Coordinates of C-alpha atoms and ligand atoms in Angstrom, one line a residue:
M1 CA -14.7 -3.8 5.4
S2 CA -11.1 -4.8 6.2
N3 CA -9.7 -8.0 7.9
F4 CA -7.9 -6.6 10.8
L5 CA -5.1 -8.8 12.7
I6 CA -4.5 -7.8 16.2
F7 CA -1.6 -8.8 17.9
V8 CA -1.9 -8.6 21.7
T9 CA 1.4 -8.9 23.8
G10 CA 2.4 -8.9 27.3
G11 CA 1.2 -5.7 29.0
I12 CA -1.0 -4.5 31.6
A13 CA -3.2 -2.6 29.0
A14 CA -4.1 -5.7 27.2
Y15 CA -7.6 -5.4 29.1
K16 CA -8.5 -2.7 26.7
I17 CA -8.1 -4.7 23.6
P18 CA -11.5 -6.4 23.6
N19 CA -13.1 -3.2 23.6
L20 CA -10.9 -2.3 20.4
C21 CA -12.0 -5.6 19.0
R22 CA -15.9 -4.8 19.8
L23 CA -15.4 -1.2 18.2
L24 CA -14.3 -2.7 14.9
I25 CA -16.6 -5.9 14.7
K26 CA -19.5 -3.3 15.2
A27 CA -18.1 -1.6 12.2
G28 CA -18.4 -4.4 10.1
H29 CA -14.9 -5.4 10.0
N30 CA -13.4 -8.8 10.4
V31 CA -11.1 -9.4 13.3
K32 CA -8.6 -12.0 14.2
V33 CA -6.5 -11.9 17.4
G34 CA -2.9 -13.6 18.1
M35 CA -1.1 -13.3 21.4
T36 CA 2.2 -14.0 23.0
E37 CA 2.1 -16.4 25.6
N38 CA 2.8 -13.8 28.1
A39 CA -0.2 -12.0 27.0
T40 CA -2.8 -14.8 28.0
K41 CA -1.5 -13.9 31.6
F42 CA -3.1 -10.5 31.4
I43 CA -6.2 -11.6 29.5
T44 CA -7.8 -14.9 28.4
P45 CA -7.8 -16.0 25.2
L46 CA -11.4 -17.0 25.5
T47 CA -12.5 -13.5 25.6
F48 CA -11.0 -12.8 22.3
E49 CA -12.7 -15.7 20.8
S50 CA -16.1 -14.9 22.1
L51 CA -15.9 -11.4 20.8
T52 CA -14.5 -12.3 17.3
K53 CA -16.0 -15.8 16.9
N54 CA -12.6 -16.7 15.7
R55 CA -10.0 -19.0 17.2
V56 CA -7.2 -17.1 18.9
Y57 CA -3.7 -17.9 17.6
I58 CA -1.1 -18.5 20.3
D59 CA 0.9 -21.4 19.7
D60 CA 2.8 -21.6 16.2
F61 CA 3.6 -25.2 16.6
L62 CA -0.1 -26.6 17.0
T63 CA -0.9 -29.0 14.3
D64 CA -3.8 -30.5 15.7
V65 CA -6.4 -27.7 14.9
E66 CA -5.8 -27.0 11.2
P67 CA -3.0 -29.4 10.1
D68 CA -3.0 -27.7 6.7
S69 CA -2.4 -24.4 7.7
I70 CA 1.1 -22.6 8.6
D71 CA -0.5 -19.8 11.1
H72 CA 2.2 -17.2 10.7
I73 CA 1.9 -17.0 7.2
D74 CA -1.7 -17.6 6.7
L75 CA -2.5 -15.0 9.3
I76 CA -0.4 -12.3 7.4
E77 CA -2.0 -13.5 4.1
W78 CA -5.5 -13.0 5.5
A79 CA -4.9 -9.4 7.1
D80 CA -5.5 -6.1 5.4
K81 CA -4.3 -4.2 8.3
I82 CA -1.9 -5.6 11.3
I83 CA -2.0 -4.0 14.9
V84 CA 0.3 -4.6 17.7
A85 CA -1.5 -3.5 20.8
P86 CA -0.4 -3.4 23.5
C87 CA 3.3 -3.7 22.1
T88 CA 5.7 -4.5 25.0
A89 CA 9.2 -3.3 24.8
N90 CA 10.4 -6.7 24.3
T91 CA 8.1 -7.2 20.9
I92 CA 9.0 -3.8 20.0
S93 CA 12.6 -4.8 20.2
K94 CA 12.1 -8.3 18.9
I95 CA 10.3 -6.8 15.5
A96 CA 12.8 -4.3 14.9
N97 CA 15.7 -6.8 15.2
G98 CA 14.0 -9.5 13.0
I99 CA 13.7 -12.0 15.9
G100 CA 10.6 -14.5 15.7
D101 CA 10.5 -16.6 18.4
N102 CA 6.7 -16.9 19.0
L103 CA 3.6 -16.8 16.7
V104 CA 3.6 -13.0 17.0
T105 CA 7.0 -12.0 15.9
S106 CA 7.6 -15.0 13.7
S107 CA 4.3 -13.5 11.8
M108 CA 5.5 -10.0 12.0
L109 CA 8.7 -11.5 9.7
V110 CA 6.3 -12.4 6.9
V111 CA 4.6 -8.8 6.7
K112 CA 5.9 -7.2 3.2
S113 CA 3.6 -4.6 2.1
K114 CA 0.8 -4.3 4.3
P115 CA 0.2 -1.3 7.1
V116 CA 1.4 -2.2 10.6
Y117 CA 0.1 0.0 13.5
I118 CA 2.4 -0.5 16.7
F119 CA 1.0 1.1 20.1
P120 CA 3.5 1.0 22.6
S121 CA 2.5 0.6 26.1
M122 CA 5.1 0.3 29.3
N123 CA 6.4 2.1 32.2
T124 CA 8.2 5.3 31.5
N125 CA 11.2 4.1 32.1
M126 CA 11.0 1.5 29.7
Y127 CA 9.8 3.5 27.1
E128 CA 12.7 6.2 27.5
N129 CA 15.1 3.3 27.6
P130 CA 17.6 4.1 24.7
F131 CA 17.2 0.7 23.3
V132 CA 13.4 1.0 23.2
Q133 CA 13.7 4.5 21.6
E134 CA 16.4 3.3 19.0
N135 CA 14.1 0.1 18.1
I136 CA 11.4 2.5 17.6
A137 CA 12.9 4.7 15.5
K138 CA 14.4 2.0 13.4
L139 CA 10.6 0.7 12.9
R140 CA 9.4 4.1 11.6
K141 CA 12.5 4.3 9.3
L142 CA 11.2 1.1 8.0
G143 CA 7.7 2.2 7.5
Y144 CA 6.0 0.7 10.4
F145 CA 3.6 3.2 11.8
V146 CA 4.5 3.5 15.7
F147 CA 2.2 5.8 17.7
E148 CA 3.4 7.6 20.9
P149 CA 1.8 6.3 23.9
D150 CA -0.5 8.7 26.3
E151 CA 0.8 10.4 29.2
G152 CA -0.5 9.9 32.7
E153 CA -1.0 7.7 35.4
L154 CA 0.6 4.2 35.1
A155 CA -0.2 0.6 36.6
C156 CA 3.1 0.9 38.1
K157 CA 1.6 3.8 40.3
T158 CA 4.0 6.3 38.5
E159 CA 2.9 9.5 36.2
G160 CA 4.6 9.6 32.8
K161 CA 4.6 8.5 29.3
G162 CA 3.6 4.9 28.7
R163 CA -0.4 4.6 28.8
L164 CA -1.9 2.9 25.7
I165 CA -4.3 5.3 23.7
E166 CA -7.7 4.5 24.4
P167 CA -9.4 1.8 21.9
E168 CA -11.8 4.7 20.5
E169 CA -8.4 6.5 19.4
I170 CA -6.8 3.5 18.0
F171 CA -10.1 2.8 16.0
N172 CA -9.9 6.1 14.4
I173 CA -6.4 5.5 13.2
V174 CA -6.7 2.3 11.9
V175 CA -9.9 2.6 10.5
E176 CA -8.9 5.7 8.1
E177 CA -11.7 6.7 5.7
K178 CA -10.1 9.9 4.8
L179 CA -10.5 9.1 1.3
K180 CA -14.5 8.7 1.6
G181 CA -16.3 10.4 -1.4
V182 CA -13.2 10.8 -3.4
K183 CA -13.2 9.1 -6.8
F184 CA -9.9 7.4 -8.2
L185 CA -9.1 6.5 -11.7
V186 CA -6.1 4.2 -11.7
T187 CA -3.9 2.7 -14.5
L188 CA -1.6 0.3 -14.1
G189 CA 0.6 -2.5 -16.0
P190 CA 2.2 -2.9 -19.6
T191 CA 0.2 -2.2 -22.6
K192 CA 0.8 -5.0 -25.5
E193 CA 1.1 -3.9 -29.1
G194 CA 0.3 -6.5 -31.6
I195 CA 2.6 -7.4 -34.2
D196 CA 0.7 -10.6 -35.6
P197 CA -1.8 -12.9 -34.3
V198 CA 0.6 -14.3 -31.8
R199 CA 3.0 -11.7 -31.0
F200 CA 3.5 -8.2 -29.5
I201 CA 5.7 -5.3 -28.2
S202 CA 5.3 -4.7 -24.8
N203 CA 7.7 -3.6 -21.3
Y204 CA 8.4 -5.1 -18.2
S205 CA 5.7 -3.5 -16.2
S206 CA 4.3 -5.8 -13.2
G207 CA 1.4 -3.6 -12.4
K208 CA 2.5 -3.5 -8.7
M209 CA 2.9 0.2 -8.1
G210 CA -0.7 0.7 -9.3
Y211 CA -2.0 -2.0 -7.4
N212 CA -0.8 -0.8 -4.3
I213 CA -2.1 2.8 -5.2
A214 CA -5.7 1.3 -5.8
K215 CA -5.5 -0.9 -2.4
Y216 CA -4.2 2.0 -0.4
I217 CA -7.0 4.0 -1.9
K218 CA -9.5 1.2 -1.1
D219 CA -8.2 0.6 2.6
N220 CA -9.0 4.5 3.2
G221 CA -12.4 4.5 2.2
G222 CA -11.9 5.9 -1.3
E223 CA -13.7 4.9 -4.7
V224 CA -11.2 3.4 -7.3
F225 CA -11.9 2.2 -10.7
V226 CA -8.7 0.8 -12.4
V227 CA -7.7 0.3 -16.1
A228 CA -5.1 -2.6 -16.3
G229 CA -2.8 -4.0 -18.9
D230 CA -2.2 -7.6 -18.9
V231 CA -0.7 -8.1 -15.3
C232 CA -0.8 -11.4 -13.1
L233 CA -2.5 -9.7 -10.2
D234 CA -5.7 -10.4 -8.6
L235 CA -7.8 -7.4 -9.2
S236 CA -11.0 -8.7 -7.7
P237 CA -11.0 -6.5 -4.9
F238 CA -11.5 -3.5 -7.2
S239 CA -13.8 -2.3 -10.0
Y240 CA -11.8 -2.7 -13.2
V241 CA -11.4 -3.2 -16.9
K242 CA -8.5 -4.9 -18.4
I243 CA -7.3 -3.6 -21.8
R244 CA -4.4 -4.7 -24.2
S245 CA -3.3 -1.8 -26.3
A246 CA -2.4 1.7 -25.7
E247 CA -5.1 2.6 -28.1
E248 CA -7.5 0.5 -25.5
M249 CA -6.1 2.3 -22.4
Y250 CA -6.5 5.6 -24.1
N251 CA -10.1 4.9 -24.8
E252 CA -11.1 3.9 -21.6
V253 CA -9.5 6.6 -19.8
I254 CA -10.4 9.6 -21.9
S255 CA -14.3 8.2 -21.6
R256 CA -14.1 7.5 -17.9
F257 CA -11.8 10.6 -17.1
S258 CA -14.6 13.3 -16.4
E259 CA -16.4 11.2 -13.7
Y260 CA -13.2 11.2 -11.5
D261 CA -11.6 13.5 -9.1
I262 CA -8.0 12.0 -9.2
L263 CA -6.3 10.4 -12.3
I264 CA -3.2 8.3 -11.4
M265 CA -1.3 6.9 -14.5
T266 CA 1.0 4.3 -13.2
A267 CA 0.6 2.2 -16.4
A268 CA 3.7 2.0 -18.5
V269 CA 2.0 2.9 -22.1
A270 CA 3.6 1.9 -25.3
D271 CA 5.0 5.3 -27.0
Y272 CA 4.5 3.6 -30.3
R273 CA 2.5 0.7 -32.2
V274 CA 3.1 -1.5 -35.5
K275 CA 1.5 0.4 -38.5
N276 CA 0.6 -2.7 -40.0
I277 CA -0.7 -5.7 -37.5
S278 CA -0.1 -8.5 -39.5
D279 CA -3.6 -10.8 -39.8
K280 CA -1.5 -14.0 -40.2
K281 CA 1.2 -15.3 -38.1
I282 CA 4.5 -13.8 -39.9
K283 CA 6.9 -16.6 -41.3
K284 CA 10.6 -16.7 -40.4
N285 CA 11.3 -16.7 -44.3
D286 CA 13.6 -13.6 -44.1
E287 CA 17.0 -12.9 -42.6
T288 CA 15.8 -9.6 -41.2
L289 CA 12.3 -8.5 -40.6
L290 CA 11.5 -4.5 -40.4
L291 CA 8.6 -3.4 -38.6
E292 CA 7.3 -0.2 -39.0
L293 CA 6.1 1.8 -35.9
V294 CA 3.8 4.7 -35.4
K295 CA 3.5 6.7 -32.6
N296 CA 0.5 6.3 -30.1
K297 CA -1.5 9.1 -28.7
D298 CA 0.0 10.4 -25.6
I299 CA -2.8 9.9 -22.7
L300 CA -1.5 12.2 -20.2
Y301 CA -1.1 14.8 -22.8
E302 CA -4.7 14.1 -24.2
V303 CA -6.1 14.1 -20.8
S304 CA -4.8 17.9 -20.2
K305 CA -6.7 19.3 -23.0
V306 CA -10.1 18.2 -21.4
K307 CA -9.1 18.4 -17.6
N308 CA -11.0 20.8 -15.7
E309 CA -9.3 23.0 -12.8
K310 CA -10.5 20.8 -10.1
Q311 CA -9.6 17.5 -11.3
V312 CA -6.0 16.1 -10.0
V313 CA -3.8 14.4 -12.6
V314 CA -0.5 12.4 -11.5
G315 CA 1.7 11.1 -13.8
F316 CA 4.6 8.5 -13.3
A317 CA 7.9 8.6 -15.1
A318 CA 10.0 5.5 -15.5
E319 CA 13.5 7.1 -16.4
T320 CA 16.8 5.5 -17.0
D321 CA 18.8 8.6 -17.5
D322 CA 18.7 12.8 -16.7
L323 CA 15.5 11.8 -14.3
I324 CA 14.9 15.5 -13.0
N325 CA 15.0 17.1 -16.3
N326 CA 12.8 14.3 -18.0
A327 CA 10.3 14.6 -15.4
M328 CA 10.2 18.4 -15.0
E329 CA 9.8 18.6 -18.8
K330 CA 6.9 15.9 -18.7
L331 CA 5.0 17.6 -15.8
N332 CA 5.0 21.1 -17.5
R333 CA 4.2 19.7 -21.3
K334 CA 1.3 17.5 -19.8
K335 CA 0.1 20.1 -17.2
L336 CA 0.3 17.2 -14.4
D337 CA -0.3 18.3 -11.0
M338 CA 2.4 15.8 -9.9
I339 CA 4.8 13.5 -11.6
V340 CA 6.5 10.5 -9.7
V341 CA 9.9 9.6 -10.8
N342 CA 11.6 6.4 -10.6
D343 CA 14.8 4.9 -11.8
V344 CA 13.9 1.9 -13.7
S345 CA 17.6 1.6 -14.5
R346 CA 18.2 -0.1 -11.1
S347 CA 16.9 -3.8 -10.6
D348 CA 16.3 -3.6 -6.8
I349 CA 13.4 -1.1 -7.5
G350 CA 10.8 -0.2 -10.0
F351 CA 9.6 -2.6 -12.3
G352 CA 8.4 -6.1 -10.9
A353 CA 10.2 -5.4 -7.4
D354 CA 8.3 -5.1 -4.3
E355 CA 10.1 -1.8 -3.0
N356 CA 10.5 1.4 -4.9
E357 CA 12.2 4.6 -4.2
V358 CA 10.9 7.7 -5.7
T359 CA 11.0 11.6 -6.1
I360 CA 7.7 13.4 -6.3
F361 CA 7.8 16.7 -8.1
L362 CA 5.1 19.1 -7.7
K363 CA 4.0 21.8 -10.1
N364 CA 5.4 24.6 -7.9
G365 CA 9.2 23.3 -8.0
E366 CA 9.0 21.5 -4.9
N367 CA 10.1 17.8 -4.6
I368 CA 9.7 15.0 -1.9
R369 CA 12.0 12.2 -1.9
L370 CA 11.0 8.8 -0.8
S371 CA 14.0 6.5 0.5
K372 CA 13.5 2.6 -0.7
Q373 CA 10.4 1.1 1.0
S374 CA 7.7 -0.9 0.2
K375 CA 5.3 0.0 -2.7
Y376 CA 2.4 0.3 -0.1
L377 CA 4.2 3.0 1.5
I378 CA 5.1 4.7 -1.4
A379 CA 1.5 4.7 -2.4
K380 CA 0.5 6.1 0.8
H381 CA 2.6 9.1 0.2
V382 CA 1.7 9.6 -3.6
V383 CA -2.0 9.2 -2.8
D384 CA -1.9 11.7 0.2
V385 CA -0.1 14.2 -1.7
A386 CA -2.8 13.9 -4.5
Y387 CA -5.4 14.1 -2.0
N388 CA -3.9 17.4 -0.4
I389 CA -3.4 18.9 -3.9
L390 CA -7.4 17.9 -4.4
R391 CA -8.5 19.8 -1.3
E392 CA -6.3 22.7 -1.9
K393 CA -7.9 23.0 -5.5
N394 CA -11.6 22.6 -4.1
E395 CA -11.3 24.6 -1.1
Ligands
FMN401 C1 2.7 -7.4 36.0 C2 3.3 -7.1 34.8 C3 3.1 -6.0 33.9 C4 4.0 -5.7 32.9 N1 3.4 -4.6 32.0 C5 4.2 -4.4 31.2 C6 3.7 -3.3 30.0 O1 2.7 -2.8 30.4 N2 4.6 -3.0 29.1 C7 5.8 -3.7 28.6 O2 6.6 -3.5 27.5 N3 5.8 -4.8 29.6 C8 5.5 -5.1 30.7 N4 5.9 -6.4 31.4 C9 6.8 -7.0 31.1 C10 6.6 -8.0 30.0 O3 5.3 -8.7 30.3 C11 7.7 -9.0 29.5 O4 8.9 -8.0 29.0 C12 7.6 -10.1 28.6 O5 8.7 -10.7 28.4 C13 6.7 -9.6 27.6 O6 6.7 -10.7 26.7 P1 6.0 -10.6 25.1 O7 6.4 -9.1 24.8 O8 6.3 -11.9 24.5 O9 4.3 -10.4 25.3 C14 5.0 -6.5 32.5 C15 5.3 -7.7 33.6 C16 4.4 -7.7 34.5 C17 4.8 -9.2 35.2

């Protein structure tokens, strides 16, 4: 069950949206509707209010309804998926240019890493207008899913491209359940290797990449279990277990792996641990302190020994130099199906950031470069590629 936020803008096809609401609600989803002022001239908010049993959001500056809420922020926070349908040429162009002058466009400025589905609908000349086309291209480049309208008879009595695709089709696109029946094991976050009862060695992993992977899997009907290091993320949407050390992560992964179709290891697992963990807090008596470290088991390498030929294993490599050679060496040595490489020497991507830029390397030497985009969209690509490998293996 997902929270769908539908934004309706001022186009003739607004009349089709109650049907979309009905389909989503019937399938067990929650629906809230926001409208532009112009959309209310085509269809009344009361229709949506009655169908969704929720207040309809139009005026961002209302204070008397829920005084302690800021609608454009709270709505996006609430939503799992955001739909703009029908989306006028006007609203497309506003979103693509960062304009926030009403409830709908202000809300769209708040979206960071949630899937947005835009369904344009307009007269053919408007659709083919170079500004509109340029803005659609811009949105797609930024990771918005913008769908082609249908061809056919339009309200303006012309024939051509511009009809809003039918609600049933929109429903099938937004309620993707393509991962139904597929079981994913996802690791995320850092490990912590104890030094004494109060100190540890760790790394900067925030767990956000793995979190977005788990979320994308869940959004698309897959089953996911998360093995998480110590992260400040709300894992309650998933089944999960929290661990501290690399050894605990190893035990959790190895004991569960055989039950899963796909393992995605995004966790930043410590290579070494302290040989003798002090059971008392170490005093600062000496000028120097030497810690002897011993190698941890390499989880992916151990997994490769027990993996069957139908399972898919995805590794992540955080590299600071010689990315390609390091990644290919790991892919081969650990018998991975694919490896996702990111350059953690850059502060604008990778550890802790909300965006990432990665290259996916496949066993056959092929590589897929993903330009800088939200970690959710990176997650979508990574999971989709892993799922395709699983399908090929199980054909
Ligand atoms: C009868 C009528 C029908 C319209 N249909 C559409 C349409 O289907 N698509 C579109 O992009 N604009 C359409 N427009 C123009 C938009 O309503 C107009 O650009 C408006 O500013 C859009 O506002 P909004 O994007 O804030 O909802 C229509 C206007 C009228 C008067």
